[in-house]
XYZ file of N, CA, C and O in Angstrom:
696
model
N -30.026 11.423 -25.754
C -30.329 11.047 -24.395
C -29.536 11.964 -23.462
O -28.332 12.116 -23.596
N -30.201 12.500 -22.516
C -29.567 13.452 -21.605
C -28.977 12.708 -20.418
O -29.227 11.521 -20.197
N -28.254 13.456 -19.645
C -27.614 12.871 -18.464
C -28.673 12.437 -17.465
O -28.562 11.383 -16.832
N -29.715 13.188 -17.328
C -30.792 12.847 -16.393
C -31.456 11.546 -16.813
O -31.776 10.697 -15.956
N -31.642 11.358 -18.121
C -32.238 10.108 -18.605
C -31.333 8.917 -18.296
O -31.795 7.835 -17.899
N -30.055 9.096 -18.470
C -29.111 8.014 -18.181
C -29.132 7.659 -16.704
O -29.144 6.481 -16.326
N -29.142 8.664 -15.871
C -29.166 8.422 -14.415
C -30.469 7.737 -14.030
O -30.473 6.792 -13.221
N -31.576 8.194 -14.586
C -32.874 7.578 -14.289
C -32.890 6.110 -14.713
O -33.388 5.250 -13.982
N -32.335 5.796 -15.873
C -32.337 4.396 -16.330
C -31.467 3.528 -15.420
O -31.805 2.387 -15.108
N -30.347 4.049 -14.954
C -29.493 3.294 -14.038
C -30.176 3.082 -12.698
O -30.085 2.010 -12.099
N -30.887 4.093 -12.217
C -31.602 3.968 -10.936
C -32.694 2.912 -11.075
O -32.906 2.101 -10.160
N -33.406 2.906 -12.201
C -34.457 1.903 -12.416
C -33.869 0.497 -12.423
O -34.430 -0.430 -11.835
N -32.713 0.313 -13.116
C -32.108 -1.026 -13.162
C -31.655 -1.458 -11.775
O -31.780 -2.630 -11.394
N -31.147 -0.536 -10.966
C -30.743 -0.871 -9.606
C -31.955 -1.275 -8.767
O -31.891 -2.212 -7.964
N -33.113 -0.579 -8.923
C -34.333 -0.923 -8.181
C -34.787 -2.337 -8.541
O -35.172 -3.113 -7.662
N -34.713 -2.649 -9.835
C -35.132 -3.986 -10.259
C -34.232 -5.065 -9.667
O -34.702 -6.123 -9.237
N -32.930 -4.804 -9.634
C -31.992 -5.766 -9.058
C -32.248 -5.948 -7.573
O -32.188 -7.074 -7.060
N -32.549 -4.877 -6.863
C -32.848 -4.964 -5.427
C -34.122 -5.776 -5.220
O -34.202 -6.602 -4.306
N -35.142 -5.550 -6.053
C -36.388 -6.317 -5.935
C -36.125 -7.794 -6.181
O -36.628 -8.651 -5.444
N -35.313 -8.094 -7.210
C -34.986 -9.493 -7.517
C -34.226 -10.129 -6.367
O -34.438 -11.298 -6.033
N -33.346 -9.366 -5.740
C -32.571 -9.875 -4.625
C -33.478 -10.153 -3.435
O -33.337 -11.194 -2.766
N -34.375 -9.261 -3.168
C -35.278 -9.470 -2.037
C -36.183 -10.668 -2.297
O -36.481 -11.438 -1.386
N -36.603 -10.875 -3.545
C -37.397 -12.058 -3.883
C -36.581 -13.327 -3.672
O -37.086 -14.333 -3.166
N -35.298 -13.275 -4.052
C -34.428 -14.447 -3.870
C -34.252 -14.754 -2.397
O -34.248 -15.921 -1.989
N -34.126 -13.713 -1.585
C -33.952 -13.920 -0.149
C -35.226 -14.501 0.452
O -35.170 -15.361 1.325
N -36.361 -14.060 -0.028
C -37.629 -14.588 0.486
C -37.777 -16.065 0.140
O -38.351 -16.827 0.907
N -37.230 -16.463 -1.013
C -37.352 -17.852 -1.444
C -36.404 -18.784 -0.694
O -36.604 -19.995 -0.694
N -35.374 -18.232 -0.059
C -34.426 -19.073 0.664
C -35.093 -19.732 1.854
O -35.858 -19.112 2.587
N -34.731 -20.987 2.043
C -35.245 -21.742 3.180
C -34.131 -21.807 4.213
O -33.077 -22.417 3.991
N -34.359 -21.209 5.339
C -33.346 -21.119 6.387
C -33.053 -22.504 6.942
O -31.897 -22.844 7.222
N -34.046 -23.338 7.081
C -33.839 -24.691 7.608
C -32.954 -25.510 6.664
O -32.092 -26.276 7.115
N -33.200 -25.343 5.374
C -32.385 -26.059 4.390
C -30.924 -25.609 4.479
O -30.000 -26.442 4.454
N -30.687 -24.312 4.578
C -29.327 -23.792 4.709
C -28.668 -24.284 5.990
O -27.483 -24.617 6.008
N -29.465 -24.353 7.065
C -28.936 -24.808 8.347
C -28.505 -26.272 8.247
O -27.432 -26.652 8.742
N -29.306 -27.112 7.608
C -28.947 -28.530 7.479
C -27.701 -28.695 6.604
O -26.826 -29.524 6.904
N -27.618 -27.914 5.523
C -26.420 -27.987 4.669
C -25.177 -27.563 5.445
O -24.107 -28.187 5.324
N -25.305 -26.521 6.252
C -24.189 -26.047 7.068
C -23.755 -27.079 8.088
O -22.553 -27.318 8.280
N -24.713 -27.711 8.758
C -24.362 -28.726 9.766
C -23.729 -29.949 9.102
O -22.800 -30.549 9.660
N -24.213 -30.318 7.910
C -23.608 -31.443 7.192
C -22.150 -31.129 6.820
O -21.257 -31.983 6.949
N -21.946 -29.928 6.377
C -20.597 -29.502 6.005
C -19.668 -29.515 7.214
O -18.527 -30.000 7.138
N -20.151 -29.009 8.325
C -19.347 -28.985 9.547
C -19.067 -30.409 10.022
O -17.952 -30.737 10.440
N -20.044 -31.294 9.939
C -19.861 -32.673 10.390
C -18.820 -33.389 9.526
O -17.952 -34.114 10.045
N -18.924 -33.219 8.209
C -17.960 -33.892 7.336
C -16.553 -33.325 7.562
O -15.570 -34.081 7.565
N -16.441 -32.043 7.788
C -15.130 -31.431 8.060
C -14.558 -31.953 9.365
O -13.358 -32.237 9.457
N -15.438 -32.095 10.380
C -14.990 -32.610 11.675
C -14.504 -34.050 11.541
O -13.465 -34.420 12.102
N -15.225 -34.873 10.793
C -14.819 -36.278 10.649
C -13.489 -36.374 9.891
O -12.626 -37.194 10.236
N -13.321 -35.544 8.877
C -12.041 -35.538 8.154
C -10.903 -35.111 9.066
O -9.803 -35.686 9.037
N -11.147 -34.108 9.862
C -10.105 -33.615 10.765
C -9.737 -34.676 11.793
O -8.554 -34.888 12.089
N -10.733 -35.358 12.351
C -10.423 -36.395 13.347
C -9.686 -37.568 12.703
O -8.757 -38.126 13.300
N -10.076 -37.947 11.484
C -9.370 -39.029 10.789
C -7.913 -38.638 10.529
O -6.991 -39.443 10.741
N -7.709 -37.435 10.086
C -6.346 -36.960 9.825
C -5.529 -36.929 11.107
O -4.359 -37.315 11.126
N -6.163 -36.503 12.196
C -5.466 -36.447 13.478
C -5.101 -37.853 13.950
O -4.005 -38.083 14.445
N -6.008 -38.794 13.783
C -5.728 -40.174 14.189
C -4.587 -40.763 13.361
O -3.703 -41.453 13.891
N -4.581 -40.487 12.055
C -3.480 -40.965 11.214
C -2.156 -40.361 11.663
O -1.126 -41.054 11.732
N -2.182 -39.096 11.982
C -0.976 -38.411 12.436
C -0.471 -39.005 13.745
O 0.732 -39.224 13.919
N -1.381 -39.289 14.641
C -0.991 -39.863 15.936
C -0.383 -41.244 15.742
O 0.658 -41.565 16.346
N -0.982 -42.074 14.892
C -0.439 -43.427 14.685
C 0.938 -43.365 14.029
O 1.846 -44.122 14.413
N 1.115 -42.480 13.069
C 2.429 -42.355 12.428
C 3.469 -41.841 13.410
O 4.616 -42.301 13.424
N 3.081 -40.924 14.255
C 4.005 -40.412 15.268
C 4.395 -41.518 16.240
O 5.566 -41.623 16.630
N 3.432 -42.360 16.621
C 3.741 -43.476 17.516
C 4.688 -44.464 16.848
O 5.600 -45.000 17.496
N 4.502 -44.705 15.546
C 5.403 -45.606 14.815
C 6.815 -45.040 14.779
O 7.802 -45.766 14.957
N 6.923 -43.736 14.569
C 8.238 -43.102 14.532
C 8.907 -43.192 15.901
O 10.101 -43.489 16.004
N 8.133 -42.970 16.952
C 8.688 -43.060 18.306
C 9.142 -44.490 18.596
O 10.230 -44.704 19.153
N 8.356 -45.457 18.182
C 8.723 -46.857 18.417
C 9.990 -47.210 17.646
O 10.893 -47.891 18.186
N 10.073 -46.790 16.389
C 11.279 -47.106 15.609
C 12.490 -46.361 16.163
O 13.614 -46.868 16.113
N 12.298 -45.170 16.710
C 13.404 -44.435 17.320
C 13.874 -45.136 18.592
O 15.080 -45.152 18.879
N 12.961 -45.730 19.337
C 13.354 -46.456 20.542
C 14.130 -47.713 20.184
O 15.055 -48.097 20.896
N 13.742 -48.372 19.085
C 14.433 -49.579 18.644
C 15.777 -49.267 17.975
O 16.596 -50.158 17.782
N 15.984 -48.033 17.643
C 17.185 -47.627 16.940
C 18.378 -47.714 17.882
O 18.413 -47.075 18.934
N 19.339 -48.520 17.492
C 20.551 -48.680 18.287
C 21.744 -48.382 17.397
O 21.669 -48.464 16.174
N 22.835 -48.064 18.019
C 24.036 -47.685 17.288
C 24.525 -48.825 16.395
O 24.941 -48.587 15.260
N 24.444 -50.048 16.878
C 24.901 -51.187 16.076
C 24.069 -51.332 14.799
O 24.608 -51.587 13.714
N 22.763 -51.168 14.931
C 21.895 -51.280 13.758
C 22.186 -50.175 12.747
O 22.226 -50.410 11.541
N 22.416 -48.982 13.266
C 22.720 -47.855 12.378
C 24.042 -48.101 11.656
O 24.160 -47.861 10.449
N 25.036 -48.601 12.384
C 26.337 -48.887 11.772
C 26.207 -49.968 10.703
O 26.789 -49.867 9.629
N 25.430 -51.005 11.005
C 25.235 -52.081 10.025
C 24.556 -51.550 8.769
O 24.948 -51.884 7.642
N 23.544 -50.744 8.956
C 22.842 -50.175 7.796
C 23.778 -49.286 6.986
O 23.784 -49.312 5.755
N 24.585 -48.503 7.694
C 25.525 -47.605 7.002
C 26.570 -48.408 6.236
O 26.911 -48.070 5.095
N 27.070 -49.490 6.840
C 28.057 -50.331 6.166
C 27.459 -50.988 4.922
O 28.103 -51.070 3.878
N 26.225 -51.453 5.032
C 25.560 -52.050 3.871
C 25.377 -51.016 2.757
O 25.574 -51.315 1.576
N 25.017 -49.826 3.157
C 24.835 -48.761 2.176
C 26.150 -48.417 1.488
O 26.211 -48.291 0.260
N 27.218 -48.312 2.274
C 28.538 -48.012 1.706
C 28.973 -49.132 0.767
O 29.514 -48.878 -0.316
N 28.740 -50.363 1.171
C 29.121 -51.510 0.341
C 28.362 -51.497 -0.988
O 28.946 -51.708 -2.054
N 27.085 -51.225 -0.925
C 26.310 -51.182 -2.172
C 26.755 -50.018 -3.053
O 26.816 -50.145 -4.279
N 27.095 -48.888 -2.429
C 27.593 -47.749 -3.204
C 28.932 -48.079 -3.861
O 29.181 -47.688 -5.001
N 29.802 -48.796 -3.153
C 31.090 -49.192 -3.739
C 30.882 -50.125 -4.927
O 31.547 -50.000 -5.948
N 29.967 -51.070 -4.777
C 29.683 -51.987 -5.886
C 29.174 -51.213 -7.094
O 29.596 -51.453 -8.229
N 28.267 -50.282 -6.839
C 27.736 -49.466 -7.935
C 28.835 -48.636 -8.580
O 28.894 -48.504 -9.806
N 29.710 -48.088 -7.748
C 30.794 -47.252 -8.283
C 31.750 -48.080 -9.128
O 32.176 -47.650 -10.206
N 32.091 -49.294 -8.648
C 33.006 -50.132 -9.439
C 32.347 -50.571 -10.737
O 32.984 -50.618 -11.788
N 31.056 -50.851 -10.674
C 30.329 -51.219 -11.887
C 30.311 -50.048 -12.871
O 30.547 -50.230 -14.069
N 30.070 -48.864 -12.347
C 30.062 -47.674 -13.202
C 31.450 -47.397 -13.775
O 31.575 -46.993 -14.935
N 32.496 -47.624 -12.971
C 33.860 -47.419 -13.439
C 34.197 -48.385 -14.566
O 34.799 -47.996 -15.568
N 33.809 -49.642 -14.425
C 34.035 -50.624 -15.495
C 33.305 -50.200 -16.757
O 33.841 -50.306 -17.862
N 32.114 -49.717 -16.574
C 31.308 -49.272 -17.721
C 31.985 -48.100 -18.426
O 32.064 -48.065 -19.664
N 32.491 -47.154 -17.645
C 33.156 -45.983 -18.233
C 34.429 -46.405 -18.957
O 34.731 -45.908 -20.043
N 35.190 -47.318 -18.365
C 36.418 -47.796 -19.019
C 36.099 -48.476 -20.339
O 36.795 -48.269 -21.338
N 35.071 -49.292 -20.345
C 34.682 -49.977 -21.576
C 34.276 -48.961 -22.641
O 34.679 -49.062 -23.805
N 33.506 -47.971 -22.249
C 33.089 -46.936 -23.200
C 34.291 -46.158 -23.719
O 34.350 -45.799 -24.888
N 35.263 -45.892 -22.830
C 36.461 -45.168 -23.252
C 37.258 -45.983 -24.265
O 37.761 -45.444 -25.254
N 37.376 -47.301 -24.021
C 38.088 -48.158 -24.973
C 37.368 -48.175 -26.311
O 38.002 -48.091 -27.362
N 36.058 -48.291 -26.261
C 35.288 -48.285 -27.505
C 35.459 -46.963 -28.241
O 35.648 -46.937 -29.463
N 35.426 -45.888 -27.501
C 35.578 -44.568 -28.118
C 36.980 -44.408 -28.696
O 37.149 -43.860 -29.790
N 37.982 -44.909 -27.976
C 39.352 -44.818 -28.463
C 39.514 -45.587 -29.760
O 40.107 -45.089 -30.716
N 38.960 -46.796 -29.820
C 39.071 -47.574 -31.057
C 38.314 -46.899 -32.194
O 38.789 -46.883 -33.337
N 37.186 -46.313 -31.893
C 36.444 -45.578 -32.928
C 37.249 -44.390 -33.439
O 37.314 -44.145 -34.643
N 37.871 -43.666 -32.510
C 38.670 -42.508 -32.907
C 39.870 -42.955 -33.739
O 40.215 -42.315 -34.736
N 40.494 -44.071 -33.365
C 41.627 -44.571 -34.140
C 41.193 -44.951 -35.545
O 41.869 -44.626 -36.525
N 40.072 -45.621 -35.653
C 39.576 -46.008 -36.973
C 39.279 -44.775 -37.810
O 39.625 -44.713 -38.986
N 38.651 -43.797 -37.208
C 38.338 -42.566 -37.947
C 39.604 -41.843 -38.363
O 39.704 -41.335 -39.484
N 40.584 -41.801 -37.468
C 41.850 -41.142 -37.798
C 42.545 -41.863 -38.943
O 43.077 -41.230 -39.863
N 42.539 -43.196 -38.900
C 43.151 -43.957 -39.989
C 42.422 -43.702 -41.301
O 43.063 -43.566 -42.349
N 41.110 -43.625 -41.239
C 40.340 -43.330 -42.449
C 40.692 -41.948 -42.994
O 40.886 -41.777 -44.200
N 40.786 -40.977 -42.105
C 41.103 -39.610 -42.532
C 42.513 -39.560 -43.106
O 42.758 -38.912 -44.137
N 43.458 -40.251 -42.474
C 44.834 -40.278 -42.977
C 44.877 -40.948 -44.344
O 45.556 -40.479 -45.262
N 44.135 -42.052 -44.481
C 44.075 -42.730 -45.782
C 43.502 -41.824 -46.854
O 44.029 -41.761 -47.984
N 42.453 -41.110 -46.520
C 41.860 -40.170 -47.483
C 42.841 -39.059 -47.822
O 42.956 -38.657 -48.980
N 43.563 -38.565 -46.836
C 44.547 -37.509 -47.080
C 45.664 -38.015 -47.980
O 46.089 -37.318 -48.910
N 46.135 -39.225 -47.734
C 47.186 -39.797 -48.588
C 46.688 -39.972 -50.015
O 47.414 -39.687 -50.970
N 45.451 -40.451 -50.140
C 44.887 -40.622 -51.480
C 44.767 -39.278 -52.184
O 45.080 -39.160 -53.385
N 44.363 -38.251 -51.448
C 44.252 -36.917 -52.037
C 45.621 -36.402 -52.458
O 45.778 -35.842 -53.541
N 46.622 -36.612 -51.626
C 47.980 -36.177 -51.959
C 48.473 -36.909 -53.204
O 49.082 -36.313 -54.103
N 48.211 -38.202 -53.283
C 48.639 -38.966 -54.460
C 47.939 -38.467 -55.715
O 48.557 -38.345 -56.768
N 46.667 -38.177 -55.610
C 45.939 -37.662 -56.772
C 46.502 -36.325 -57.212
O 46.682 -36.067 -58.395
N 46.797 -35.462 -56.256
C 47.318 -34.139 -56.578
C 48.712 -34.257 -57.196
O 49.032 -33.572 -58.163
N 49.550 -35.123 -56.653
C 50.906 -35.258 -57.182
C 50.909 -35.929 -58.551
O 51.761 -35.639 -59.375
N 49.992 -36.783 -58.846
C 49.910 -37.425 -60.160
C 49.462 -36.436 -61.221
O 49.887 -36.506 -62.361
N 48.639 -35.479 -60.869
C 48.124 -34.512 -61.835
C 49.199 -33.532 -62.265
O 49.282 -33.179 -63.436
N 50.016 -33.050 -61.356
C 51.010 -32.043 -61.707
C 52.366 -32.389 -61.118
O 52.879 -31.696 -60.251
N 53.043 -33.443 -61.586
C 54.352 -33.778 -61.012
C 55.444 -32.821 -61.481
O 56.397 -32.559 -60.775
N 55.340 -32.258 -62.666
C 56.376 -31.371 -63.192
C 56.415 -30.064 -62.413
O 57.467 -29.486 -62.216
N 55.309 -29.593 -61.987
C 55.253 -28.324 -61.258
C 55.872 -28.459 -59.881
O 56.540 -27.577 -59.405
N 55.670 -29.577 -59.235
C 56.167 -29.727 -57.870
C 57.647 -30.070 -57.825
O 58.328 -29.715 -56.907
N 58.149 -30.748 -58.801
C 59.569 -31.110 -58.792
C 60.467 -29.889 -58.824
O 61.370 -29.782 -58.006
N 60.272 -28.896 -59.720
C 61.127 -27.713 -59.673
C 60.912 -26.914 -58.401
O 61.839 -26.300 -57.888
N 59.732 -26.913 -57.904
C 59.467 -26.159 -56.693
C 60.262 -26.727 -55.535
O 60.749 -25.995 -54.682
N 60.443 -28.024 -55.496
C 61.210 -28.634 -54.414
C 62.696 -28.343 -54.565
O 63.393 -28.139 -53.599
N 63.199 -28.315 -55.788
C 64.623 -28.071 -56.006
C 64.986 -26.629 -55.697
O 66.031 -26.356 -55.136
N 64.131 -25.685 -56.020
C 64.441 -24.274 -55.810
C 64.601 -23.944 -54.326
O 65.576 -23.314 -53.949
N 63.714 -24.378 -53.463
C 63.927 -24.067 -52.046
C 65.170 -24.737 -51.486
O 65.825 -24.208 -50.616
N 65.550 -25.892 -51.999
C 66.750 -26.555 -51.499
C 67.978 -25.725 -51.814
O 68.872 -25.591 -50.994
N 68.074 -25.119 -52.974
C 69.215 -24.278 -53.340
C 69.245 -23.039 -52.468
O 70.291 -22.602 -52.031
N 68.099 -22.464 -52.208
C 68.040 -21.270 -51.373
C 68.479 -21.596 -49.953
O 69.172 -20.822 -49.327
N 68.112 -22.745 -49.476
C 68.496 -23.133 -48.126
C 70.002 -23.306 -48.043
O 70.633 -22.905 -47.067
N 70.620 -23.876 -49.048
C 72.068 -24.054 -49.034
C 72.757 -22.701 -49.096
O 73.768 -22.478 -48.443
N 72.237 -21.789 -49.874
C 72.832 -20.465 -49.977
C 72.698 -19.713 -48.659
O 73.598 -18.988 -48.260
N 71.623 -19.889 -47.980
C 71.418 -19.216 -46.705
C 72.354 -19.775 -45.643
O 72.823 -19.053 -44.791
N 72.650 -21.037 -45.685
C 73.512 -21.636 -44.663
C 74.951 -21.143 -44.788
O 75.612 -20.923 -43.810
N 75.446 -20.972 -45.970
C 76.845 -20.578 -46.146
C 77.128 -19.188 -45.583
O 78.065 -19.025 -44.822
N 76.349 -18.124 -45.877
C 76.669 -16.826 -45.313
C 76.429 -16.766 -43.808
O 77.005 -15.948 -43.123
N 75.607 -17.611 -43.272
C 75.298 -17.556 -41.853
C 76.500 -17.940 -41.014
O 76.684 -17.445 -39.919
N 77.377 -18.799 -41.516
C 78.548 -19.234 -40.756
C 79.695 -18.248 -40.955
O 79.854 -17.666 -42.018
N 80.514 -18.113 -39.920
C 81.653 -17.198 -39.993
C 82.792 -17.781 -40.817
O 83.576 -17.075 -41.403
N 82.899 -19.081 -40.849
C 83.974 -19.729 -41.595
C 83.561 -20.016 -43.025
O 84.153 -20.820 -43.700
N 82.597 -19.336 -43.495
C 82.086 -19.553 -44.847
C 83.107 -19.129 -45.897
O 83.137 -19.678 -46.983
N 83.947 -18.171 -45.585
C 84.939 -17.702 -46.567
C 85.914 -18.809 -46.922
O 86.307 -18.972 -48.061
N 86.308 -19.603 -45.954
C 87.228 -20.702 -46.210
C 86.545 -21.807 -47.000
O 87.136 -22.414 -47.867
N 85.316 -22.049 -46.711
C 84.594 -23.113 -47.386
C 84.226 -22.709 -48.810
O 84.125 -23.550 -49.667
N 84.027 -21.457 -49.047
C 83.639 -21.000 -50.380
C 84.694 -21.365 -51.426
O 84.359 -21.898 -52.475
N 85.996 -21.138 -51.206
C 86.960 -21.550 -52.223
C 86.982 -23.059 -52.399
O 87.207 -23.551 -53.495
N 86.737 -23.789 -51.348
C 86.716 -25.242 -51.482
C 85.593 -25.660 -52.401
O 85.738 -26.544 -53.225
N 84.480 -24.981 -52.326
C 83.347 -25.290 -53.190
C 83.681 -24.931 -54.632
O 83.307 -25.633 -55.552
N 84.408 -23.849 -54.812
C 84.773 -23.441 -56.174
C 85.698 -24.461 -56.803
O 85.561 -24.798 -57.969
N 86.586 -25.001 -56.038
C 87.485 -26.015 -56.584
C 86.729 -27.275 -56.888
O 86.996 -27.957 -57.870
N 85.769 -27.550 -56.066
C 84.941 -28.718 -56.345
C 84.153 -28.502 -57.606
O 83.966 -29.414 -58.412
N 83.726 -27.284 -57.828
C 82.989 -26.963 -59.047
C 83.909 -27.074 -60.258
O 83.481 -27.536 -61.313
N 85.167 -26.700 -60.121
C 86.117 -26.798 -61.232
C 86.413 -28.249 -61.550
O 86.573 -28.624 -62.690
N 86.480 -29.063 -60.536
C 86.776 -30.479 -60.746
C 85.608 -31.161 -61.430
O 85.802 -32.033 -62.244
N 84.422 -30.754 -61.106
C 83.247 -31.393 -61.698
C 83.224 -31.232 -63.219
O 83.014 -32.196 -63.906
N 83.488 -30.019 -63.777
C 83.483 -29.941 -65.218
C 84.630 -30.738 -65.825
O 84.506 -31.254 -66.910
N 85.718 -30.852 -65.139
C 86.839 -31.628 -65.669
C 86.455 -33.077 -65.789
O 86.827 -33.761 -66.735
N 85.741 -33.555 -64.863
C 85.298 -34.953 -64.896
C 84.320 -35.164 -66.041
O 84.331 -36.204 -66.685
N 83.494 -34.182 -66.310
C 82.517 -34.313 -67.370
C 83.200 -34.368 -68.744
O 82.767 -35.054 -69.614
N 84.257 -33.658 -68.893
C 84.939 -33.621 -70.171
C 85.666 -34.895 -70.404
O 85.582 -35.626 -71.301
């Protein structure tokens, strides 16, 4: 298909569409369109007037309530509002305190459970290997005593006293 054929086919389709459009326009009834248009305009006008009337009545109500508004009434309303807010706040505070107490007791129970489990675990571990832990405890105690003696300046005087105590101990054993 050549370019000229393509252009010719497009021109033919455009002619057909124009003919169809002109037929559609011929079929249109102007009176019918006019009546539909006037109906649409009438319904829009009635809606607009109804909306305007509602707006006017609400504005009049607001003006009337503003005229009736006095400082004493405003103060009374404000005091009532503050009072209700205070009641709500105290109620909420009581609720929070109760929840805090409940949470505290729950935490205490959980802590006691965890401590109990830890103690049970420690007991199980110590029952399994008591011989291993006993020497381990004695060895650090000796090291701690040895560290304390050189740290003091008067350790030289105390050292001979310890030696004499050591000499007395074997004498007692014999």
